[in-house]
XYZ file of C-alpha atoms in Angstrom:
430
model
C -22.240 26.357 20.148
C -25.856 26.990 19.127
C -24.998 30.405 17.733
C -21.854 29.115 16.033
C -23.705 26.122 14.578
C -26.395 28.397 13.159
C -23.795 30.764 11.691
C -21.701 28.072 10.016
C -24.642 25.993 8.761
C -26.568 28.971 7.386
C -23.434 30.480 5.872
C -22.412 27.199 4.305
C -25.953 26.730 2.987
C -25.898 30.123 1.301
C -22.492 29.587 -0.287
C -23.430 26.145 -1.585
C -26.779 27.487 -2.795
C -24.909 30.037 -4.899
C -22.460 27.465 -6.232
C -25.050 24.772 -6.925
C -27.730 26.967 -8.463
C -25.204 27.568 -11.233
C -24.705 23.807 -11.584
C -28.448 23.153 -11.807
C -28.930 25.899 -14.384
C -25.937 24.555 -16.309
C -27.643 21.197 -16.638
C -30.947 22.544 -17.962
C -30.619 26.132 -19.273
C -27.164 27.647 -19.788
C -26.147 25.459 -22.717
C -28.721 27.027 -25.024
C -28.744 30.565 -23.586
C -25.032 31.348 -23.391
C -23.425 29.322 -26.183
C -23.929 29.541 -29.944
C -24.303 25.806 -30.402
C -27.012 24.444 -32.697
C -26.171 20.983 -31.398
C -27.711 20.568 -27.888
C -25.017 18.056 -26.913
C -22.291 20.557 -27.807
C -24.090 23.267 -25.856
C -24.183 21.040 -22.764
C -20.490 20.199 -23.228
C -19.545 23.896 -23.368
C -21.743 24.681 -20.371
C -20.039 21.943 -18.364
C -16.677 23.417 -19.389
C -17.640 26.739 -17.777
C -18.961 24.801 -14.786
C -15.453 23.385 -14.359
C -13.937 26.897 -14.303
C -15.466 27.482 -10.875
C -13.633 24.464 -9.562
C -10.316 25.568 -11.019
C -10.656 28.776 -8.964
C -11.420 26.912 -5.724
C -7.829 25.953 -4.795
C -6.763 29.550 -5.448
C -9.433 30.743 -3.035
C -8.466 28.037 -0.562
C -4.833 29.161 -0.602
C -5.632 32.871 -0.214
C -8.362 32.543 2.417
C -6.468 29.779 4.212
C -3.300 31.895 4.428
C -5.080 34.865 5.981
C -7.371 32.648 8.068
C -4.420 30.890 9.729
C -2.584 34.170 10.140
C -5.305 36.617 11.198
C -8.365 34.555 12.125
C -11.092 32.294 10.731
C -14.133 34.525 11.326
C -13.201 37.476 9.106
C -12.289 35.252 6.163
C -15.664 33.505 6.330
C -17.461 36.843 6.119
C -15.309 37.876 3.143
C -15.790 34.569 1.309
C -19.577 34.887 1.598
C -19.510 38.456 0.306
C -17.347 37.426 -2.666
C -19.662 34.579 -3.586
C -22.835 36.635 -3.188
C -21.655 39.496 -5.389
C -20.599 37.119 -8.191
C -23.877 35.174 -8.122
C -26.005 38.329 -8.107
C -24.117 39.804 -11.064
C -24.781 36.581 -13.003
C -28.477 37.349 -12.691
C -27.974 40.601 -14.633
C -25.948 39.106 -17.512
C -27.185 39.359 -21.102
C -27.544 36.093 -23.027
C -25.617 35.130 -26.161
C -28.514 36.274 -28.326
C -28.364 39.700 -26.688
C -24.613 40.325 -26.445
C -22.809 37.674 -28.493
C -19.465 36.389 -27.219
C -19.405 38.885 -24.345
C -22.118 36.864 -22.564
C -20.237 33.560 -22.151
C -16.990 35.399 -21.370
C -18.666 37.356 -18.554
C -20.295 34.154 -17.311
C -16.905 32.424 -17.133
C -15.315 35.351 -15.254
C -18.085 35.434 -12.665
C -17.973 31.649 -12.336
C -14.260 31.971 -11.526
C -15.051 34.539 -8.821
C -17.711 32.183 -7.441
C -15.153 29.397 -7.208
C -12.618 31.708 -5.563
C -15.160 32.652 -2.888
C -16.284 29.124 -2.061
C -12.635 28.023 -1.985
C -12.319 29.750 1.369
C -15.682 28.661 2.761
C -15.479 24.974 3.559
C -12.078 24.922 5.260
C -12.866 27.988 7.341
C -16.322 26.816 8.414
C -15.095 23.338 9.381
C -12.057 24.724 11.204
C -14.002 27.347 13.168
C -16.758 24.917 14.134
C -14.672 21.923 15.198
C -12.019 23.978 17.003
C -14.887 25.246 19.167
C -16.664 21.888 19.609
C -16.321 19.292 22.406
C -13.641 16.787 21.382
C -15.908 13.738 21.720
C -18.527 15.290 19.405
C -16.270 16.617 16.673
C -17.800 14.267 14.123
C -21.345 15.418 14.815
C -20.565 19.142 14.813
C -18.410 18.760 11.709
C -21.296 16.982 9.998
C -23.593 19.851 11.006
C -21.398 22.157 8.914
C -21.555 19.634 6.074
C -25.354 19.767 6.023
C -24.964 23.206 4.462
C -24.019 21.443 1.236
C -27.236 19.425 1.089
C -29.354 22.346 2.289
C -27.821 24.550 -0.393
C -28.573 21.932 -3.050
C -32.150 21.544 -1.767
C -32.668 25.289 -1.802
C -31.121 25.733 -5.255
C -32.814 22.722 -6.818
C -36.147 23.520 -5.173
C -36.006 27.068 -6.508
C -35.227 25.937 -10.073
C -37.772 23.102 -9.952
C -40.468 25.498 -8.743
C -39.741 27.870 -11.608
C -40.010 25.071 -14.168
C -43.342 24.027 -12.686
C -44.752 27.562 -12.553
C -43.418 29.075 -15.778
C -43.556 27.923 -19.412
C -40.186 27.317 -21.136
C -40.410 30.617 -23.026
C -40.566 32.622 -19.803
C -37.814 30.538 -18.220
C -35.530 31.459 -21.115
C -36.700 35.092 -21.167
C -36.283 35.963 -17.473
C -37.099 33.075 -15.136
C -33.530 31.729 -14.997
C -32.407 35.004 -13.404
C -34.617 34.651 -10.304
C -32.531 32.000 -8.424
C -29.364 34.025 -9.041
C -30.803 37.348 -7.886
C -32.317 35.690 -4.805
C -28.740 35.362 -3.553
C -28.858 38.994 -2.401
C -31.448 38.192 0.252
C -29.568 35.133 1.489
C -26.199 36.866 1.679
C -27.550 39.777 3.736
C -29.020 37.291 6.228
C -25.771 35.307 6.327
C -23.568 38.357 6.877
C -25.693 39.518 9.806
C -25.501 36.100 11.468
C -21.793 35.553 10.843
C -20.814 38.971 12.150
C -21.946 37.883 15.646
C -19.849 34.713 16.062
C -16.634 34.559 18.096
C -13.186 33.504 16.917
C -12.136 29.898 17.573
C -10.389 29.124 20.919
C -7.513 27.342 19.153
C -6.654 30.369 17.033
C -6.991 32.765 19.987
C -4.674 30.557 22.067
C -2.060 30.397 19.316
C -2.342 34.140 18.739
C -1.830 34.950 22.414
C 1.171 32.585 22.534
C 2.544 34.165 19.334
C 2.486 30.666 17.832
C 0.607 31.372 14.595
C 2.396 30.552 11.371
C 4.022 33.436 9.516
C 3.718 31.660 6.159
C 0.947 29.013 6.435
C 1.137 27.844 2.814
C 4.910 27.443 2.854
C 4.763 25.591 6.160
C 2.006 23.330 4.868
C 3.918 22.457 1.703
C 7.174 21.937 3.602
C 5.973 19.797 6.498
C 2.555 18.493 5.458
C 2.687 18.008 1.685
C 2.209 14.257 2.025
C -0.934 14.790 4.048
C -2.243 17.236 1.448
C -1.703 14.580 -1.230
C -3.499 11.976 0.874
C -6.385 14.399 1.526
C -6.755 14.878 -2.230
C -6.860 11.131 -2.745
C -9.358 10.758 0.093
C -11.877 13.228 -1.318
C -11.655 13.088 -5.123
C -13.977 10.065 -5.389
C -16.578 11.705 -3.143
C -16.518 14.869 -5.252
C -16.738 12.875 -8.492
C -19.666 10.830 -7.213
C -21.530 13.836 -5.805
C -21.265 16.014 -8.904
C -21.940 13.148 -11.289
C -25.115 12.596 -9.316
C -26.054 16.275 -8.945
C -25.033 17.728 -12.311
C -24.296 15.141 -15.010
C -27.139 12.796 -14.080
C -29.634 15.673 -14.235
C -28.428 16.502 -17.745
C -28.482 12.794 -18.648
C -32.130 12.487 -17.638
C -33.072 15.534 -19.738
C -31.005 14.876 -22.867
C -30.784 11.065 -23.027
C -33.844 9.797 -21.160
C -35.939 12.806 -22.289
C -37.370 13.716 -18.906
C -38.873 17.172 -18.468
C -36.452 19.591 -16.816
C -38.696 19.962 -13.734
C -38.788 16.167 -13.300
C -35.001 15.845 -13.605
C -34.344 18.557 -11.034
C -36.936 16.980 -8.718
C -34.878 13.758 -8.851
C -31.848 15.746 -7.740
C -33.898 17.282 -4.949
C -34.825 13.836 -3.616
C -31.134 12.829 -3.666
C -30.262 15.960 -1.691
C -32.807 15.046 0.998
C -31.173 11.622 1.353
C -27.796 13.355 1.504
C -28.938 15.698 4.273
C -30.230 12.920 6.529
C -27.206 10.666 6.026
C -24.688 13.488 6.573
C -25.580 13.712 10.266
C -25.573 9.910 10.514
C -22.069 9.788 9.000
C -20.768 12.395 11.426
C -22.256 10.622 14.444
C -20.879 7.291 13.175
C -17.383 8.780 12.977
C -17.647 9.665 16.684
C -18.668 6.100 17.544
C -16.662 3.818 15.257
C -13.806 6.142 14.304
C -13.239 8.593 11.471
C -11.305 6.226 9.231
C -13.717 3.309 9.624
C -16.759 5.418 8.790
C -15.021 7.029 5.833
C -13.814 3.718 4.378
C -17.327 2.263 4.671
C -18.671 5.263 2.777
C -16.000 4.906 0.086
C -16.936 1.258 -0.446
C -20.602 2.193 -0.814
C -19.720 4.738 -3.534
C -18.391 1.875 -5.679
C -21.839 0.284 -5.873
C -23.794 3.548 -5.846
C -22.699 4.828 -9.254
C -23.738 1.823 -11.410
C -26.987 1.560 -9.431
C -27.785 5.190 -10.260
C -27.121 4.775 -13.980
C -28.970 1.455 -14.158
C -32.052 3.037 -12.601
C -31.796 6.045 -14.931
C -31.647 3.839 -18.024
C -35.003 2.275 -17.171
C -36.808 5.617 -17.387
C -38.978 4.434 -14.478
C -39.474 7.549 -12.343
C -40.500 5.847 -9.035
C -37.478 3.511 -9.250
C -35.160 6.435 -10.082
C -36.453 8.430 -7.096
C -35.845 5.548 -4.679
C -32.353 4.819 -6.006
C -31.407 8.497 -6.039
C -32.507 8.901 -2.431
C -30.196 6.005 -1.544
C -27.264 7.255 -3.626
C -27.717 10.686 -2.071
C -27.570 8.988 1.332
C -24.316 7.237 0.370
C -22.776 10.548 -0.608
C -24.048 12.154 2.603
C -22.704 9.416 4.878
C -19.144 9.696 3.620
C -19.363 13.492 3.474
C -20.575 13.624 7.073
C -17.587 11.609 8.282
C -15.155 13.741 6.317
C -15.147 17.032 8.239
C -13.704 15.766 11.525
C -11.384 13.387 9.666
C -9.831 16.187 7.604
C -9.760 18.497 10.637
C -7.557 16.040 12.521
C -5.096 15.632 9.646
C -3.477 19.059 10.213
C -2.218 21.028 13.250
C -4.068 24.191 14.272
C -1.420 26.639 13.029
C -1.923 25.569 9.374
C -5.297 23.819 9.586
C -7.353 26.307 7.543
C -4.745 26.173 4.768
C -4.205 22.412 4.884
C -7.824 21.311 4.780
C -8.719 23.966 2.179
C -5.916 23.100 -0.246
C -6.467 19.335 -0.020
C -10.245 19.591 -0.252
C -10.359 22.159 -3.057
C -7.777 20.494 -5.323
C -9.760 17.271 -5.001
C -12.917 19.239 -5.799
C -11.307 20.343 -9.080
C -10.217 16.847 -10.064
C -13.404 15.129 -8.923
C -16.230 17.646 -8.985
C -15.189 20.089 -11.688
C -13.874 17.705 -14.305
C -16.056 14.630 -13.813
C -19.317 16.013 -15.303
C -17.322 17.123 -18.348
C -15.539 13.762 -18.531
C -18.808 11.863 -18.051
C -20.481 13.821 -20.854
C -17.509 13.117 -23.157
C -17.347 9.394 -22.338
C -21.091 8.919 -22.687
C -21.195 10.710 -26.026
C -18.169 8.770 -27.342
C -19.224 5.297 -26.174
C -23.006 5.582 -25.920
C -22.749 4.115 -22.415
C -22.453 5.354 -18.828
C -20.385 2.297 -17.815
C -16.965 4.018 -18.314
C -17.997 6.756 -15.867
C -19.022 4.169 -13.274
C -15.675 2.382 -13.657
C -13.801 5.669 -13.341
C -15.526 6.535 -10.048
C -14.947 3.002 -8.738
C -11.187 3.376 -9.334
C -11.226 6.702 -7.486
C -13.050 5.023 -4.602
C -10.274 2.438 -4.279
C -7.803 5.329 -4.099
C -9.946 6.836 -1.304
C -9.781 3.632 0.730
C -6.012 3.257 0.325
C -5.256 6.900 1.207
C -7.515 6.781 4.268
C -5.739 3.655 5.516
C -2.322 5.300 5.083
C -3.217 8.631 6.722
C -2.452 7.856 10.426
C 1.114 6.718 9.729
C 1.891 9.807 7.640
C 0.230 12.107 10.190
C 2.410 10.812 13.037
C 5.575 11.313 10.995
C 4.616 14.860 9.998
C 3.674 15.916 13.525
C 7.119 14.891 14.767
C 8.873 16.870 12.014
C 6.785 20.071 11.984
C 6.760 23.086 14.323
C 4.469 22.470 17.304
C 2.336 24.754 19.420
C 0.934 24.118 22.915
C -2.468 23.509 21.352
C -1.108 20.987 18.841
C 0.705 19.100 21.598
C -2.485 18.966 23.654
C -4.464 17.603 20.676
C -1.841 14.993 19.866
């Protein structure tokens, strides 16, 4: 378990570093370097649009990697997803800017962002499935949360790298070459991750199903036929968390720079503090799900999201940096708590024979609707109304959906388990 924990956490950290370094650069650099927009607000809008492209690719990656992961094994797909992500991120570091290559620059950026999204689409479901299928049943929440810490660690690494560059280099050098450094650094991380992941073993659940010839021949078709209701509930259970997390990590950073007029290094430092709160609370949320139940912990987290969003915007509007840092640490902790409880909860929604596919499709579609579109929607609403209140209301509505879907999940899960093909492993888990 120590080796597997290290492999999944480090791998997840690297993948989320790659994905989030793009988001951080989107908030502070890409708008002016890759888009011919004299209006800074329009440049940010277009940059957020390309940010969303990565999320659109995530369900596609989840379907492809999930299919082969349920059919041929979790381990190999996790190695391939990391390689896909690392190549795309590294190539971004070599791209010319709009001033150097015209329209080719943003087009190439969008293509590579799509490849990034495709790669990370297979990461989360595979890492969670491999880890928890190998973990002691009574500690599924904790080990699932350990995987989830890769998200916060990736954000800390990405944000810390960008913040350090803004502190060390003048803006002219950032625009000239400094923005490339975090992207090219991905090469080092991916090599380390591939070495570590190549040494882990396949999950016992998959090996058992494989030996019993009980793996699914068509995981996606089986998931959509027997578990479509659970996929829909999983989407409803996660979309608010994704919306809250990426509003906090991407839109709020841009808001501090463009509306509150913070320096870019200060704004990214705020995001770094939120990520630290997220990291600590992720393990607490996972441990809480082992003690008080997955649903209870997740519903508590969803309720906290409702109050977290307006608190974040209210603190930001004051322009008071110490207050913003405290509130962002707390909002990061809210996001981490619910995220920590999520892994084991989603794991238990689907049987082993289609688990990689089921959790990936539900999670990644919600990531599109919540994470990919919300920063774009928040930027549009704020520009149109001059207020962040509509965004806070929007996330509150999504949080109510989270609570309702989580409450309904056990009843739907029992009905689907009775109707779907069963394996010895699934029967034992039930």
